[in-house]
Every structure is written in structure tokens, then in C-alpha cells.
């Protein structure tokens, strides 16, 4: 992948801004590693687990009407695992110590996710070579978003309460 070096550069800048980071991984939504800096953590396993967690998070957001996935935060006794959307086809997972400023982690993680998403999406977008058809309109278009129909309100006419006898 040609974007691996720029992603690793982004990881280095991210670690400079958030010193409590202990690892960073960029993966496709399919669970394949794009780039990693995860000392002590097996990157392929983390990417696969990230894809599984992403699948659950997307379904929860969809089922509750909260829109498209943006981020997921897990807090353990020894620190945090934060996953951020990175464009249309990737995610950024950050590992941090328990002493990290979570607000700073979110701020920098969101920014890094956006930059990594731009790198990955630019590589995934095919370049049109025909000079006769190239124009500003042919530039990469955002992926279509899913639309949801409004749910009808549930009726409770037959429901009983605990005070009825």
C-alpha cells in the first residue's frame, strides 16, 4: 500500500501530540492492517477485533437511530482503546494509558482519522485518465449514505400497568 508511509508519519505526529499513546493502527473495515505502530500488541489480531467491534458499533448506532459510525471508546483498568472512522473504508484505533486526557485523545484521534481517511480514500479512488472526459465533476464523489424511513409510533392501547387489577 502506497499510503503506509504517510500513515506512519501521521502516527508519529499523533504520538508527539498525545504522549500517553501506546499504539496506533489503521485498518480497513474488513479487518486488514493498512499500517501499524503497536509495540507489544499483535496488529493482525487487533485489526480483526477492531473490525468485529466496528460491526457491532455500526449496528447499535443504526438500531438506535444515531446515524453513521464516528467513534468507539473502550476503557479498561489499564487504559483506553479508541476507534475512529477514517474515511469511507478505514478505521483508526488508538491505544492509550489510563492517564490520558480523554478530550485530547478524542480531538487528536478525530483529526488523525480524517487525515488518514483522506489518504486511504484517495488511494482507493480510481484516477480517470481520459482527457476528453476529465472535469471537476469527475472528481471523487462521496459514497451515498443510507436513508432510513421513520418508524411509526407504537400503540399501547392493550398494555396493562402494574396498578391495574
XYZ file of N, CA, C and O in Angstrom:
660
model
N 0.842 -1.187 0.000
C 0.000 0.000 0.000
C 0.878 1.238 0.000
O 1.753 1.388 0.838
N 0.624 2.124 -0.912
C 1.423 3.333 -1.063
C 1.187 4.324 0.072
O 2.029 5.158 0.360
N 0.056 4.254 0.726
C -0.274 5.211 1.783
C 0.332 4.827 3.123
O 0.190 5.571 4.090
N 1.033 3.698 3.212
C 1.551 3.253 4.507
C 2.537 4.252 5.115
O 2.436 4.582 6.293
N 3.480 4.753 4.337
C 4.468 5.703 4.861
C 3.814 6.991 5.375
O 4.131 7.438 6.487
N 2.892 7.601 4.629
C 2.236 8.803 5.174
C 1.403 8.507 6.432
O 1.300 9.350 7.321
N 0.815 7.323 6.503
C 0.039 6.966 7.698
C 0.980 6.820 8.896
O 0.676 7.307 9.990
N 2.138 6.188 8.694
C 3.113 6.064 9.787
C 3.621 7.433 10.218
O 3.838 7.662 11.419
N 3.784 8.367 9.280
C 4.160 9.741 9.636
C 3.075 10.379 10.498
O 3.376 11.077 11.473
N 1.820 10.131 10.143
C 0.712 10.661 10.943
C 0.737 10.069 12.350
O 0.496 10.767 13.336
N 1.049 8.782 12.466
C 1.163 8.151 13.784
C 2.241 8.842 14.622
O 2.049 9.091 15.812
N 3.404 9.139 14.018
C 4.494 9.790 14.746
C 4.062 11.173 15.241
O 4.328 11.553 16.382
N 3.392 11.924 14.373
C 2.910 13.255 14.786
C 1.867 13.137 15.898
O 1.838 13.928 16.839
N 1.018 12.136 15.794
C -0.020 11.910 16.797
C 0.598 11.577 18.153
O 0.175 12.097 19.188
N 1.621 10.740 18.163
C 2.311 10.394 19.424
C 2.993 11.613 20.037
O 3.083 11.727 21.257
N 3.472 12.519 19.201
C 4.097 13.743 19.720
C 3.049 14.632 20.386
O 3.334 15.293 21.392
N 1.837 14.659 19.852
C 0.769 15.493 20.412
C 0.093 14.850 21.619
O -0.453 15.556 22.475
N 0.079 13.513 21.665
C -0.546 12.792 22.777
C 0.475 11.764 23.288
O 0.489 10.612 22.857
N 1.345 12.170 24.213
C 2.422 11.285 24.660
C 1.941 10.011 25.370
O 2.694 9.041 25.455
N 0.717 9.985 25.838
C 0.204 8.805 26.537
C -0.241 7.696 25.583
O -0.676 6.638 26.018
N -0.131 7.926 24.277
C -0.462 6.871 23.314
C 0.574 5.764 23.410
O 1.770 6.023 23.468
N 0.094 4.539 23.385
C 0.999 3.386 23.410
C 0.928 2.589 22.118
O 1.706 1.656 21.934
N 0.002 2.937 21.223
C -0.099 2.235 19.953
C -1.106 2.889 19.042
O -2.004 3.605 19.491
N -0.928 2.630 17.746
C -1.855 3.151 16.741
C -1.918 2.151 15.592
O -0.910 1.546 15.228
N -3.117 2.001 15.050
C -3.329 1.059 13.962
C -4.367 1.624 13.008
O -5.410 2.112 13.446
N -4.068 1.556 11.723
C -5.046 1.894 10.695
C -5.395 0.589 9.997
O -4.510 -0.181 9.621
N -6.688 0.333 9.870
C -7.144 -0.905 9.253
C -8.328 -0.625 8.357
O -9.044 0.362 8.536
N -8.509 -1.506 7.396
C -9.696 -1.431 6.568
C -10.883 -1.910 7.378
O -10.728 -2.613 8.383
N -12.073 -1.556 6.944
C -13.261 -2.003 7.664
C -13.425 -3.521 7.571
O -14.187 -4.114 8.322
N -12.660 -4.147 6.676
C -12.670 -5.606 6.540
C -11.719 -6.290 7.510
O -11.650 -7.509 7.550
N -10.969 -5.529 8.298
C -10.074 -6.103 9.290
C -8.651 -6.324 8.823
O -7.862 -6.950 9.531
N -8.280 -5.807 7.661
C -6.917 -5.942 7.167
C -6.087 -4.727 7.574
O -6.539 -3.584 7.457
N -4.868 -4.974 8.037
C -3.983 -3.913 8.506
C -3.502 -3.071 7.336
O -3.042 -3.592 6.321
N -3.607 -1.747 7.478
C -3.068 -0.811 6.498
C -1.704 -0.298 6.948
O -0.788 -0.170 6.159
N -1.595 0.018 8.237
C -0.338 0.469 8.841
C -0.489 0.313 10.344
O -1.602 0.402 10.871
N 0.635 0.079 11.028
C 0.541 -0.076 12.485
C 1.818 0.351 13.174
O 2.903 0.311 12.607
N 1.651 0.769 14.404
C 2.725 1.068 15.342
C 2.186 0.620 16.694
O 1.677 1.426 17.470
N 2.224 -0.691 16.923
C 1.590 -1.275 18.108
C 2.570 -2.179 18.852
O 2.432 -3.402 18.833
N 3.570 -1.608 19.510
C 4.530 -2.443 20.233
C 3.831 -3.286 21.305
O 3.019 -2.779 22.073
N 4.111 -4.578 21.297
C 3.540 -5.463 22.299
C 2.143 -5.957 21.988
O 1.576 -6.727 22.752
N 1.551 -5.510 20.898
C 0.205 -5.931 20.508
C 0.279 -6.452 19.079
O 0.826 -5.790 18.201
N -0.276 -7.626 18.856
C -0.252 -8.249 17.532
C -1.215 -7.491 16.615
O -2.425 -7.452 16.873
N -0.721 -6.830 15.547
C -1.566 -5.947 14.740
C -2.678 -6.664 13.969
O -3.770 -6.109 13.843
N -2.420 -7.862 13.458
C -3.463 -8.564 12.699
C -4.648 -8.911 13.593
O -5.799 -8.772 13.187
N -4.360 -9.362 14.800
C -5.433 -9.676 15.748
C -6.205 -8.441 16.155
O -7.441 -8.459 16.236
N -5.483 -7.339 16.409
C -6.152 -6.085 16.781
C -7.019 -5.571 15.634
O -8.139 -5.104 15.860
N -6.535 -5.693 14.404
C -7.326 -5.238 13.250
C -8.592 -6.069 13.103
O -9.666 -5.528 12.836
N -8.478 -7.374 13.308
C -9.655 -8.245 13.212
C -10.662 -7.919 14.316
O -11.873 -7.838 14.064
N -10.181 -7.714 15.533
C -11.071 -7.352 16.638
C -11.700 -5.978 16.418
O -12.866 -5.763 16.755
N -10.937 -5.061 15.860
C -11.471 -3.733 15.554
C -12.608 -3.838 14.550
O -13.642 -3.189 14.704
N -12.432 -4.682 13.525
C -13.494 -4.858 12.528
C -14.744 -5.455 13.161
O -15.867 -5.043 12.856
N -14.561 -6.402 14.085
C -15.711 -7.004 14.767
C -16.429 -5.968 15.641
O -17.658 -5.862 15.615
N -15.654 -5.189 16.401
C -16.246 -4.146 17.243
C -16.922 -3.081 16.394
O -17.994 -2.576 16.750
N -16.320 -2.764 15.266
C -16.902 -1.789 14.353
C -18.255 -2.277 13.852
O -19.222 -1.510 13.801
N -18.334 -3.556 13.507
C -19.600 -4.107 13.040
C -20.701 -3.965 14.072
O -21.827 -3.572 13.755
N -20.373 -4.250 15.326
C -21.358 -4.117 16.401
C -21.711 -2.644 16.614
O -22.885 -2.296 16.736
N -20.714 -1.774 16.627
C -20.964 -0.346 16.853
C -21.835 0.247 15.755
O -22.738 1.046 16.028
N -21.587 -0.140 14.513
C -22.398 0.353 13.397
C -23.842 -0.097 13.556
O -24.779 0.679 13.361
N -24.037 -1.347 13.943
C -25.395 -1.862 14.118
C -26.113 -1.178 15.279
O -27.301 -0.881 15.195
N -25.398 -0.923 16.376
C -26.014 -0.235 17.520
C -26.410 1.184 17.124
O -27.521 1.631 17.426
N -25.510 1.893 16.444
C -25.824 3.263 16.009
C -27.016 3.265 15.070
O -27.904 4.126 15.167
N -27.065 2.290 14.159
C -28.171 2.202 13.208
C -29.480 1.861 13.924
O -30.509 2.477 13.672
N -29.435 0.884 14.829
C -30.652 0.447 15.522
C -31.231 1.532 16.421
O -32.438 1.573 16.654
N -30.390 2.397 16.916
C -30.858 3.451 17.812
C -31.084 4.782 17.092
O -31.387 5.788 17.737
N -30.893 4.778 15.776
C -31.133 5.994 15.004
C -30.113 7.083 15.242
O -30.424 8.264 15.150
N -28.884 6.708 15.546
C -27.855 7.700 15.859
C -26.982 8.081 14.671
O -26.017 8.813 14.812
N -27.298 7.570 13.487
C -26.551 7.953 12.287
C -25.342 7.077 12.032
O -25.195 6.001 12.608
N -24.469 7.574 11.182
C -23.285 6.832 10.777
C -22.283 6.746 11.922
O -22.188 7.641 12.757
N -21.493 5.680 11.935
C -20.463 5.468 12.944
C -19.431 6.588 12.887
O -19.002 6.995 11.822
N -19.021 7.075 14.037
C -17.970 8.076 14.151
C -16.826 7.585 15.030
O -15.675 7.703 14.667
N -17.152 7.055 16.230
C -16.092 6.632 17.139
C -16.618 5.667 18.177
O -17.827 5.597 18.433
N -15.668 4.933 18.756
C -15.970 3.960 19.795
C -14.874 4.067 20.841
O -13.692 4.117 20.499
N -15.246 4.126 22.113
C -14.269 4.240 23.189
C -14.467 3.100 24.172
O -15.587 2.874 24.636
N -13.380 2.406 24.471
C -13.400 1.336 25.463
C -12.413 1.716 26.555
O -11.267 2.059 26.268
N -12.869 1.647 27.808
C -11.980 1.942 28.930
C -11.775 0.680 29.733
O -12.731 0.069 30.201
N -10.528 0.296 29.868
C -10.167 -0.837 30.704
C -9.470 -0.339 31.956
O -9.253 0.862 32.121
N -9.112 -1.233 32.848
C -8.453 -0.829 34.091
C -7.082 -0.217 33.840
O -6.601 0.570 34.651
N -6.455 -0.539 32.713
C -5.110 -0.041 32.438
C -5.041 0.954 31.283
O -3.954 1.283 30.823
N -6.185 1.399 30.781
C -6.127 2.383 29.719
C -7.314 2.322 28.781
O -8.357 1.737 29.088
N -7.127 2.934 27.617
C -8.207 3.133 26.659
C -7.877 2.524 25.300
O -6.713 2.485 24.889
N -8.927 2.115 24.620
C -8.874 1.744 23.211
C -9.923 2.616 22.534
O -11.099 2.564 22.892
N -9.481 3.433 21.594
C -10.390 4.348 20.904
C -10.325 4.063 19.414
O -9.237 3.966 18.849
N -11.488 3.920 18.795
C -11.568 3.663 17.355
C -12.353 4.786 16.700
O -13.433 5.143 17.171
N -11.792 5.330 15.625
C -12.388 6.458 14.918
C -12.584 6.116 13.447
O -11.743 5.430 12.851
N -13.650 6.603 12.860
C -13.850 6.451 11.424
C -12.716 7.177 10.711
O -12.310 8.265 11.114
N -12.209 6.550 9.651
C -11.137 7.146 8.852
C -11.538 7.045 7.386
O -11.157 6.107 6.689
N -12.338 7.974 6.947
C -12.820 7.931 5.573
C -13.929 6.913 5.417
O -14.589 6.529 6.372
N -14.105 6.457 4.177
C -15.199 5.533 3.869
C -14.832 4.073 4.074
O -15.718 3.238 4.241
N -13.537 3.753 4.051
C -13.147 2.348 4.041
C -12.156 1.958 5.120
O -11.642 0.850 5.094
N -11.882 2.835 6.068
C -10.864 2.528 7.074
C -11.263 3.037 8.452
O -12.182 3.845 8.592
N -10.551 2.532 9.449
C -10.720 2.980 10.831
C -9.339 3.168 11.451
O -8.368 2.542 11.043
N -9.278 4.038 12.425
C -8.069 4.301 13.192
C -8.318 3.831 14.612
O -9.299 4.252 15.241
N -7.446 2.964 15.124
C -7.565 2.505 16.504
C -6.344 2.987 17.275
O -5.209 2.777 16.841
N -6.592 3.643 18.406
C -5.526 4.166 19.251
C -5.561 3.484 20.606
O -6.633 3.252 21.169
N -4.388 3.193 21.135
C -4.243 2.630 22.471
C -3.578 3.683 23.341
O -2.603 4.313 22.919
N -4.106 3.906 24.547
C -3.577 4.949 25.419
C -3.589 4.477 26.866
O -4.386 3.615 27.246
N -2.698 5.067 27.651
C -2.630 4.737 29.075
C -3.835 5.312 29.805
O -4.559 6.158 29.272
N -4.025 4.880 31.029
C -5.157 5.340 31.822
C -5.067 6.827 32.150
O -6.077 7.480 32.361
N -3.866 7.400 32.128
C -3.689 8.807 32.477
C -3.911 9.776 31.334
O -3.725 10.976 31.497
N -4.343 9.305 30.175
C -4.531 10.181 29.026
C -5.696 11.136 29.265
O -6.674 10.803 29.931
N -5.571 12.326 28.733
C -6.667 13.284 28.730
C -7.613 12.826 27.621
O -7.283 12.922 26.435
N -8.777 12.317 27.974
C -9.693 11.725 27.001
C -10.180 12.771 25.993
O -10.343 12.466 24.809
N -10.389 13.986 26.424
C -10.785 15.038 25.497
C -9.717 15.273 24.435
O -10.017 15.418 23.254
N -8.461 15.310 24.875
C -7.341 15.480 23.936
C -7.232 14.270 23.001
O -6.975 14.410 21.809
N -7.423 13.083 23.556
C -7.397 11.858 22.751
C -8.445 11.932 21.645
O -8.154 11.644 20.481
N -9.661 12.339 22.001
C -10.728 12.458 21.004
C -10.392 13.529 19.957
O -10.554 13.300 18.751
N -9.952 14.676 20.402
C -9.623 15.764 19.487
C -8.578 15.318 18.471
O -8.775 15.458 17.253
N -7.484 14.787 18.953
C -6.389 14.383 18.061
C -6.739 13.131 17.264
O -6.355 13.009 16.098
N -7.483 12.203 17.863
C -7.890 10.998 17.156
C -8.820 11.298 16.001
O -8.697 10.721 14.919
N -9.749 12.215 16.213
C -10.673 12.605 15.142
C -9.931 13.271 13.995
O -10.194 13.000 12.818
N -9.003 14.163 14.340
C -8.226 14.845 13.301
C -7.368 13.846 12.519
O -7.314 13.897 11.289
N -6.690 12.967 13.242
C -5.836 11.975 12.578
C -6.680 11.028 11.730
O -6.280 10.658 10.618
N -7.835 10.638 12.225
C -8.725 9.778 11.453
C -9.145 10.433 10.147
O -9.199 9.782 9.098
N -9.438 11.725 10.203
C -9.823 12.447 8.987
C -8.671 12.486 7.988
O -8.872 12.251 6.783
N -7.455 12.758 8.464
C -6.303 12.807 7.557
C -5.991 11.429 6.971
O -5.715 11.302 5.777
N -6.052 10.405 7.797
C -5.801 9.046 7.307
C -6.890 8.640 6.324
O -6.615 8.018 5.302
N -8.121 9.003 6.609
C -9.213 8.719 5.694
C -8.994 9.351 4.334
O -9.262 8.734 3.293
N -8.494 10.591 4.314
C -8.196 11.250 3.043
C -7.136 10.478 2.261
O -7.259 10.294 1.056
N -6.098 10.011 2.965
C -5.035 9.247 2.304
C -5.561 7.934 1.730
O -5.289 7.592 0.579
N -6.322 7.216 2.529
C -6.826 5.910 2.106
C -7.863 6.062 1.005
O -7.829 5.327 0.005
N -8.771 7.007 1.166
C -9.811 7.203 0.147
C -9.214 7.682 -1.175
O -9.686 7.294 -2.246
N -8.172 8.516 -1.117
C -7.525 8.993 -2.345
C -6.886 7.832 -3.093
O -6.919 7.785 -4.324
N -6.315 6.899 -2.357
C -5.697 5.739 -2.997
C -6.744 4.787 -3.561
O -6.542 4.163 -4.588
N -7.890 4.692 -2.897
C -8.939 3.773 -3.338
C -9.733 4.324 -4.515
O -10.349 3.566 -5.251
N -9.714 5.633 -4.720
C -10.470 6.253 -5.806
C -9.705 6.083 -7.109
O -8.559 6.499 -7.212
N -10.312 5.469 -8.124
C -9.617 5.320 -9.399
C -9.411 6.666 -10.075
O -10.278 7.539 -10.021
N -8.266 6.824 -10.692
C -7.940 8.061 -11.387
C -8.385 7.925 -12.835
O -8.069 6.948 -13.500
N -9.113 8.899 -13.323
C -9.576 8.880 -14.717
C -8.478 9.463 -15.594
O -7.997 10.554 -15.348
N -8.136 8.725 -16.630
C -7.033 9.134 -17.490
C -7.473 9.749 -18.809
O -6.669 10.259 -19.537
N -8.716 9.673 -19.139
C -9.184 10.176 -20.421
C -9.288 11.694 -20.376
O -10.109 12.243 -19.642
N -8.464 12.420 -21.163
C -8.526 13.889 -21.115
C -9.836 14.440 -21.645
O -10.251 15.517 -21.265
N -10.516 13.709 -22.506
C -11.766 14.206 -23.061
C -12.881 14.224 -22.032
O -13.808 15.006 -22.136
N -12.794 13.370 -21.020
C -13.866 13.280 -20.043
C -13.497 13.855 -18.685
O -14.290 13.801 -17.769
N -12.302 14.337 -18.498
C -11.920 14.819 -17.176
C -12.475 16.221 -16.952
O -12.417 17.072 -17.819
N -13.025 16.409 -15.779
C -13.546 17.720 -15.390
C -13.678 17.737 -13.883
O -13.470 16.748 -13.213
N -14.037 18.870 -13.358
C -14.208 18.986 -11.912
C -15.340 18.104 -11.434
O -15.341 17.639 -10.304
N -16.326 17.841 -12.307
C -17.454 16.998 -11.917
C -17.040 15.548 -11.741
O -17.686 14.793 -11.047
N -15.944 15.134 -12.410
C -15.497 13.754 -12.347
C -14.660 13.460 -11.112
O -14.202 12.345 -10.932
N -14.418 14.459 -10.286
C -13.628 14.235 -9.073
C -14.340 13.239 -8.173
O -15.508 12.948 -8.337
N -13.602 12.720 -7.208
C -14.168 11.708 -6.315
C -15.429 12.229 -5.645
O -15.450 13.310 -5.069
N -16.486 11.456 -5.766
C -17.756 11.831 -5.158
C -17.915 11.054 -3.863
O -17.462 9.916 -3.754
N -18.540 11.632 -2.846
C -18.735 10.896 -1.607
C -19.659 9.700 -1.832
O -20.506 9.716 -2.721
N -19.441 8.676 -1.028
C -20.284 7.496 -1.132
C -21.699 7.861 -0.718
O -21.906 8.708 0.148
N -22.700 7.253 -1.356
C -24.075 7.559 -0.963
C -24.334 7.086 0.458
O -23.792 6.078 0.893
N -25.121 7.845 1.172
C -25.453 7.472 2.537
C -26.778 6.740 2.554
O -27.635 6.969 1.705
N -26.914 5.855 3.516
C -28.168 5.126 3.654
C -29.216 6.054 4.232
O -28.944 6.859 5.102
N -30.405 5.915 3.737
C -31.506 6.692 4.300
C -32.412 5.749 5.044
O -32.525 4.574 4.719
N -33.037 6.255 6.056
C -33.927 5.448 6.874
C -35.323 6.032 6.815
O -35.494 7.240 6.777
N -36.286 5.164 6.823
C -37.662 5.636 6.894
C -38.037 5.786 8.350
O -37.554 5.059 9.216
N -38.887 6.735 8.624
C -39.307 6.974 10.003
C -40.152 5.808 10.500
O -40.964 5.250 9.756
N -39.934 5.436 11.728
C -40.729 4.373 12.327
C -42.022 4.950 12.861
O -42.060 6.054 13.390
N -43.079 4.174 12.754
C -44.350 4.645 13.292
C -44.366 4.428 14.803
O -43.715 3.526 15.320
N -45.100 5.237 15.490
C -45.183 5.142 16.944
C -45.921 3.867 17.341
O -46.871 3.443 16.685
N -45.467 3.244 18.406
C -46.130 2.047 18.904
C -47.391 2.433 19.660
O -47.422 3.415 20.386
N -48.382 1.625 19.498
C -49.601 1.879 20.261
C -49.575 1.024 21.506
O -49.088 -0.100 21.497
N -50.093 1.572 22.579
C -50.100 0.855 23.858
C -51.510 0.711 24.404
O -51.719 0.655 25.609
N -52.479 0.632 23.529
C -53.880 0.576 23.973
C -54.164 -0.671 24.780
O -54.948 -0.640 25.729
N -53.540 -1.786 24.468
C -53.798 -3.032 25.179
C -52.806 -3.276 26.316
O -52.880 -4.332 26.964
N -51.907 -2.383 26.555
C -50.913 -2.588 27.598
C -51.521 -2.412 28.972
O -52.389 -1.571 29.183
N -51.065 -3.235 29.892
C -51.561 -3.131 31.280
C -50.445 -2.554 32.128
O -49.277 -2.800 31.907
N -50.786 -1.817 33.125
C -49.813 -1.298 34.064
C -49.892 -2.106 35.346
O -50.835 -2.857 35.564
N -48.906 -1.926 36.199
C -48.865 -2.710 37.434
C -49.939 -2.262 38.439
O -50.230 -2.969 39.378
N -50.532 -1.095 38.215
C -51.556 -0.635 39.171
C -52.945 -1.142 38.812
O -53.868 -1.005 39.594
N -53.107 -1.720 37.612
C -54.421 -2.253 37.238
C -54.624 -3.615 37.905
O -53.708 -4.364 38.139
N -55.871 -3.932 38.183
C -56.127 -5.225 38.834
C -56.924 -6.137 37.944
O -57.505 -5.803 36.994
